[in-house]
């Protein structure tokens, strides 16, 4: 019987979670075969407790004692929120400078939309969208840069242009060469859960237990990455909010988010401006979902999320500063 361990965050907990800003003394033990129960952290198997408490790598960012804000730069004509706004070299560079000025810790550059129903684009087209932007942003900013792609040739071109991280929404399943490229480059890689490709993912939003199913998938992908020579300290995990999930699935993942700390990897949350925020808040247009996006980001930070991938950098950075000040 497989057990899953979710640390219960509390202000005066005896243990520091992932070497960060959250603490815990008790852990919820989840299983597919019995009701959840709470135990003291000291009753957790030592290897799991070690993963829960070990400090995560800063992955080249300036500091790791607070949530890192990843600013989104889409060079696509059809992304769900900002498609067509930054698809020229001039607008991409200007937006990257703006993200940097607003306090982004990382900039994530993507050239292929992964919104529900999006079509696959050719490798050459994706490179032509992203590589010039990377070259320009690299000149303008010393921040770590990430390439949001499923394709090894696109990632290789991005690495040549000066990218630092690889953000693969397929978790190394789309391109058989991606794992080898990541391992040989030594670049940090983000592994995200999605039940299928963007074109069909909302048709496959079925789970026995979404929290545990996503955990098992990510655990298997982490094991695969390790088997390919990728270091655990370079692996980031992302539960894939909005990727093949219903509103109820997204909320379940957000409530149980801390369980993914048991994987021993930094955790990324990418919920910015997504449809479920509009459904709950009544904000039909993606551009009107900033406040809801910030609320979700703060909830994730309160569960120890190390990286928050957002469109609204200035507002998220400001909210995090106030959140940290109130927490003391």
PDB file of N, CA and C in Angstrom, residues 42-82:
ATOM      1  N   UNK A  42       7.633  13.224  13.552  1.00  0.00           N
ATOM      2  CA  UNK A  42       8.624  12.256  13.991  1.00  0.00           C
ATOM      3  C   UNK A  42       8.236  10.825  13.612  1.00  0.00           C
ATOM      4  N   UNK A  43       6.969  10.597  13.301  1.00  0.00           N
ATOM      5  CA  UNK A  43       6.520   9.262  12.891  1.00  0.00           C
ATOM      6  C   UNK A  43       6.672   9.020  11.393  1.00  0.00           C
ATOM      7  N   UNK A  44       7.036  10.048  10.650  1.00  0.00           N
ATOM      8  CA  UNK A  44       7.204   9.919   9.202  1.00  0.00           C
ATOM      9  C   UNK A  44       8.501   9.163   8.918  1.00  0.00           C
ATOM     10  N   UNK A  45       8.525   8.254   7.946  1.00  0.00           N
ATOM     11  CA  UNK A  45       9.776   7.568   7.600  1.00  0.00           C
ATOM     12  C   UNK A  45      10.901   8.567   7.375  1.00  0.00           C
ATOM     13  N   UNK A  46      12.096   8.222   7.810  1.00  0.00           N
ATOM     14  CA  UNK A  46      13.208   9.165   7.802  1.00  0.00           C
ATOM     15  C   UNK A  46      13.545   9.675   6.412  1.00  0.00           C
ATOM     16  N   UNK A  47      13.430   8.814   5.393  1.00  0.00           N
ATOM     17  CA  UNK A  47      13.760   9.293   4.054  1.00  0.00           C
ATOM     18  C   UNK A  47      12.756  10.323   3.562  1.00  0.00           C
ATOM     19  N   UNK A  48      11.498  10.146   3.922  1.00  0.00           N
ATOM     20  CA  UNK A  48      10.475  11.116   3.534  1.00  0.00           C
ATOM     21  C   UNK A  48      10.650  12.412   4.321  1.00  0.00           C
ATOM     22  N   UNK A  49      10.905  12.296   5.612  1.00  0.00           N
ATOM     23  CA  UNK A  49      11.115  13.494   6.425  1.00  0.00           C
ATOM     24  C   UNK A  49      12.321  14.285   5.922  1.00  0.00           C
ATOM     25  N   UNK A  50      13.348  13.566   5.494  1.00  0.00           N
ATOM     26  CA  UNK A  50      14.526  14.237   4.949  1.00  0.00           C
ATOM     27  C   UNK A  50      14.156  15.015   3.692  1.00  0.00           C
ATOM     28  N   UNK A  51      13.353  14.419   2.823  1.00  0.00           N
ATOM     29  CA  UNK A  51      12.927  15.144   1.623  1.00  0.00           C
ATOM     30  C   UNK A  51      12.076  16.351   1.970  1.00  0.00           C
ATOM     31  N   UNK A  52      11.226  16.200   2.984  1.00  0.00           N
ATOM     32  CA  UNK A  52      10.355  17.316   3.360  1.00  0.00           C
ATOM     33  C   UNK A  52      11.133  18.492   3.944  1.00  0.00           C
ATOM     34  N   UNK A  53      12.224  18.217   4.603  1.00  0.00           N
ATOM     35  CA  UNK A  53      12.926  19.285   5.324  1.00  0.00           C
ATOM     36  C   UNK A  53      14.189  19.786   4.618  1.00  0.00           C
ATOM     37  N   UNK A  54      14.724  19.034   3.680  1.00  0.00           N
ATOM     38  CA  UNK A  54      15.981  19.437   3.045  1.00  0.00           C
ATOM     39  C   UNK A  54      15.811  20.724   2.241  1.00  0.00           C
ATOM     40  N   UNK A  55      16.792  21.613   2.344  1.00  0.00           N
ATOM     41  CA  UNK A  55      16.762  22.862   1.576  1.00  0.00           C
ATOM     42  C   UNK A  55      16.862  22.556   0.092  1.00  0.00           C
ATOM     43  N   UNK A  56      16.100  23.286  -0.704  1.00  0.00           N
ATOM     44  CA  UNK A  56      16.126  23.124  -2.145  1.00  0.00           C
ATOM     45  C   UNK A  56      17.206  24.005  -2.762  1.00  0.00           C
ATOM     46  N   UNK A  57      17.692  23.596  -3.919  1.00  0.00           N
ATOM     47  CA  UNK A  57      18.681  24.389  -4.638  1.00  0.00           C
ATOM     48  C   UNK A  57      18.068  25.714  -5.073  1.00  0.00           C
ATOM     49  N   UNK A  58      18.917  26.773  -5.109  1.00  0.00           N
ATOM     50  CA  UNK A  58      18.410  28.059  -5.594  1.00  0.00           C
ATOM     51  C   UNK A  58      18.337  28.109  -7.120  1.00  0.00           C
ATOM     52  N   UNK A  59      18.891  27.118  -7.804  1.00  0.00           N
ATOM     53  CA  UNK A  59      18.798  26.986  -9.263  1.00  0.00           C
ATOM     54  C   UNK A  59      19.301  28.227  -9.998  1.00  0.00           C
ATOM     55  N   UNK A  60      20.262  28.907  -9.390  1.00  0.00           N
ATOM     56  CA  UNK A  60      20.850  30.061 -10.054  1.00  0.00           C
ATOM     57  C   UNK A  60      20.144  31.371  -9.796  1.00  0.00           C
ATOM     58  N   UNK A  61      19.076  31.360  -8.992  1.00  0.00           N
ATOM     59  CA  UNK A  61      18.392  32.601  -8.661  1.00  0.00           C
ATOM     60  C   UNK A  61      19.155  33.327  -7.560  1.00  0.00           C
ATOM     61  N   UNK A  62      18.754  34.570  -7.294  1.00  0.00           N
ATOM     62  CA  UNK A  62      19.513  35.401  -6.356  1.00  0.00           C
ATOM     63  C   UNK A  62      19.356  34.941  -4.916  1.00  0.00           C
ATOM     64  N   UNK A  63      18.233  34.325  -4.577  1.00  0.00           N
ATOM     65  CA  UNK A  63      18.012  33.870  -3.208  1.00  0.00           C
ATOM     66  C   UNK A  63      16.946  32.789  -3.208  1.00  0.00           C
ATOM     67  N   UNK A  64      16.971  31.952  -2.182  1.00  0.00           N
ATOM     68  CA  UNK A  64      16.015  30.855  -2.132  1.00  0.00           C
ATOM     69  C   UNK A  64      15.196  30.864  -0.848  1.00  0.00           C
ATOM     70  N   UNK A  65      15.274  31.956  -0.073  1.00  0.00           N
ATOM     71  CA  UNK A  65      14.548  32.014   1.193  1.00  0.00           C
ATOM     72  C   UNK A  65      13.192  32.698   1.058  1.00  0.00           C
ATOM     73  N   UNK A  66      12.713  32.842  -0.165  1.00  0.00           N
ATOM     74  CA  UNK A  66      11.380  33.392  -0.419  1.00  0.00           C
ATOM     75  C   UNK A  66      10.902  32.840  -1.763  1.00  0.00           C
ATOM     76  N   UNK A  67       9.597  32.904  -2.028  1.00  0.00           N
ATOM     77  CA  UNK A  67       9.112  32.445  -3.334  1.00  0.00           C
ATOM     78  C   UNK A  67       9.722  33.262  -4.468  1.00  0.00           C
ATOM     79  N   UNK A  68      10.120  32.574  -5.526  1.00  0.00           N
ATOM     80  CA  UNK A  68      10.680  33.228  -6.700  1.00  0.00           C
ATOM     81  C   UNK A  68       9.565  33.475  -7.725  1.00  0.00           C
ATOM     82  N   UNK A  69       9.576  34.646  -8.317  1.00  0.00           N
ATOM     83  CA  UNK A  69       8.537  35.019  -9.270  1.00  0.00           C
ATOM     84  C   UNK A  69       9.074  34.840 -10.687  1.00  0.00           C
ATOM     85  N   UNK A  70       8.431  33.972 -11.443  1.00  0.00           N
ATOM     86  CA  UNK A  70       8.785  33.708 -12.836  1.00  0.00           C
ATOM     87  C   UNK A  70       7.836  34.507 -13.731  1.00  0.00           C
ATOM     88  N   UNK A  71       8.372  35.480 -14.445  1.00  0.00           N
ATOM     89  CA  UNK A  71       7.570  36.284 -15.343  1.00  0.00           C
ATOM     90  C   UNK A  71       7.409  35.602 -16.690  1.00  0.00           C
ATOM     91  N   UNK A  72       6.226  35.679 -17.256  1.00  0.00           N
ATOM     92  CA  UNK A  72       5.898  34.996 -18.505  1.00  0.00           C
ATOM     93  C   UNK A  72       6.114  35.918 -19.696  1.00  0.00           C
ATOM     94  N   UNK A  73       6.863  35.436 -20.676  1.00  0.00           N
ATOM     95  CA  UNK A  73       7.049  36.145 -21.937  1.00  0.00           C
ATOM     96  C   UNK A  73       6.663  35.206 -23.073  1.00  0.00           C
ATOM     97  N   UNK A  74       5.455  35.379 -23.598  1.00  0.00           N
ATOM     98  CA  UNK A  74       4.968  34.556 -24.702  1.00  0.00           C
ATOM     99  C   UNK A  74       5.211  35.270 -26.027  1.00  0.00           C
ATOM    100  N   UNK A  75       5.966  34.628 -26.904  1.00  0.00           N
ATOM    101  CA  UNK A  75       6.219  35.193 -28.233  1.00  0.00           C
ATOM    102  C   UNK A  75       5.274  34.579 -29.257  1.00  0.00           C
ATOM    103  N   UNK A  76       4.102  34.217 -28.795  1.00  0.00           N
ATOM    104  CA  UNK A  76       3.123  33.496 -29.612  1.00  0.00           C
ATOM    105  C   UNK A  76       2.020  34.439 -30.092  1.00  0.00           C
ATOM    106  N   UNK A  77       1.370  34.095 -31.205  1.00  0.00           N
ATOM    107  CA  UNK A  77       0.219  34.880 -31.641  1.00  0.00           C
ATOM    108  C   UNK A  77      -1.095  34.428 -31.018  1.00  0.00           C
ATOM    109  N   UNK A  78      -1.082  33.290 -30.285  1.00  0.00           N
ATOM    110  CA  UNK A  78      -2.348  32.683 -29.884  1.00  0.00           C
ATOM    111  C   UNK A  78      -2.393  32.187 -28.444  1.00  0.00           C
ATOM    112  N   UNK A  79      -1.521  32.652 -27.551  1.00  0.00           N
ATOM    113  CA  UNK A  79      -1.628  32.255 -26.151  1.00  0.00           C
ATOM    114  C   UNK A  79      -2.944  32.781 -25.577  1.00  0.00           C
ATOM    115  N   UNK A  80      -3.462  32.085 -24.561  1.00  0.00           N
ATOM    116  CA  UNK A  80      -4.828  32.375 -24.115  1.00  0.00           C
ATOM    117  C   UNK A  80      -4.977  33.765 -23.515  1.00  0.00           C
ATOM    118  N   UNK A  81      -3.906  34.320 -22.931  1.00  0.00           N
ATOM    119  CA  UNK A  81      -4.026  35.590 -22.223  1.00  0.00           C
ATOM    120  C   UNK A  81      -3.402  36.766 -22.956  1.00  0.00           C
ATOM    121  N   UNK A  82      -2.238  36.554 -23.559  1.00  0.00           N
ATOM    122  CA  UNK A  82      -1.511  37.676 -24.145  1.00  0.00           C
ATOM    123  C   UNK A  82      -1.004  37.381 -25.551  1.00  0.00           C
TER     124      UNK A  82
END
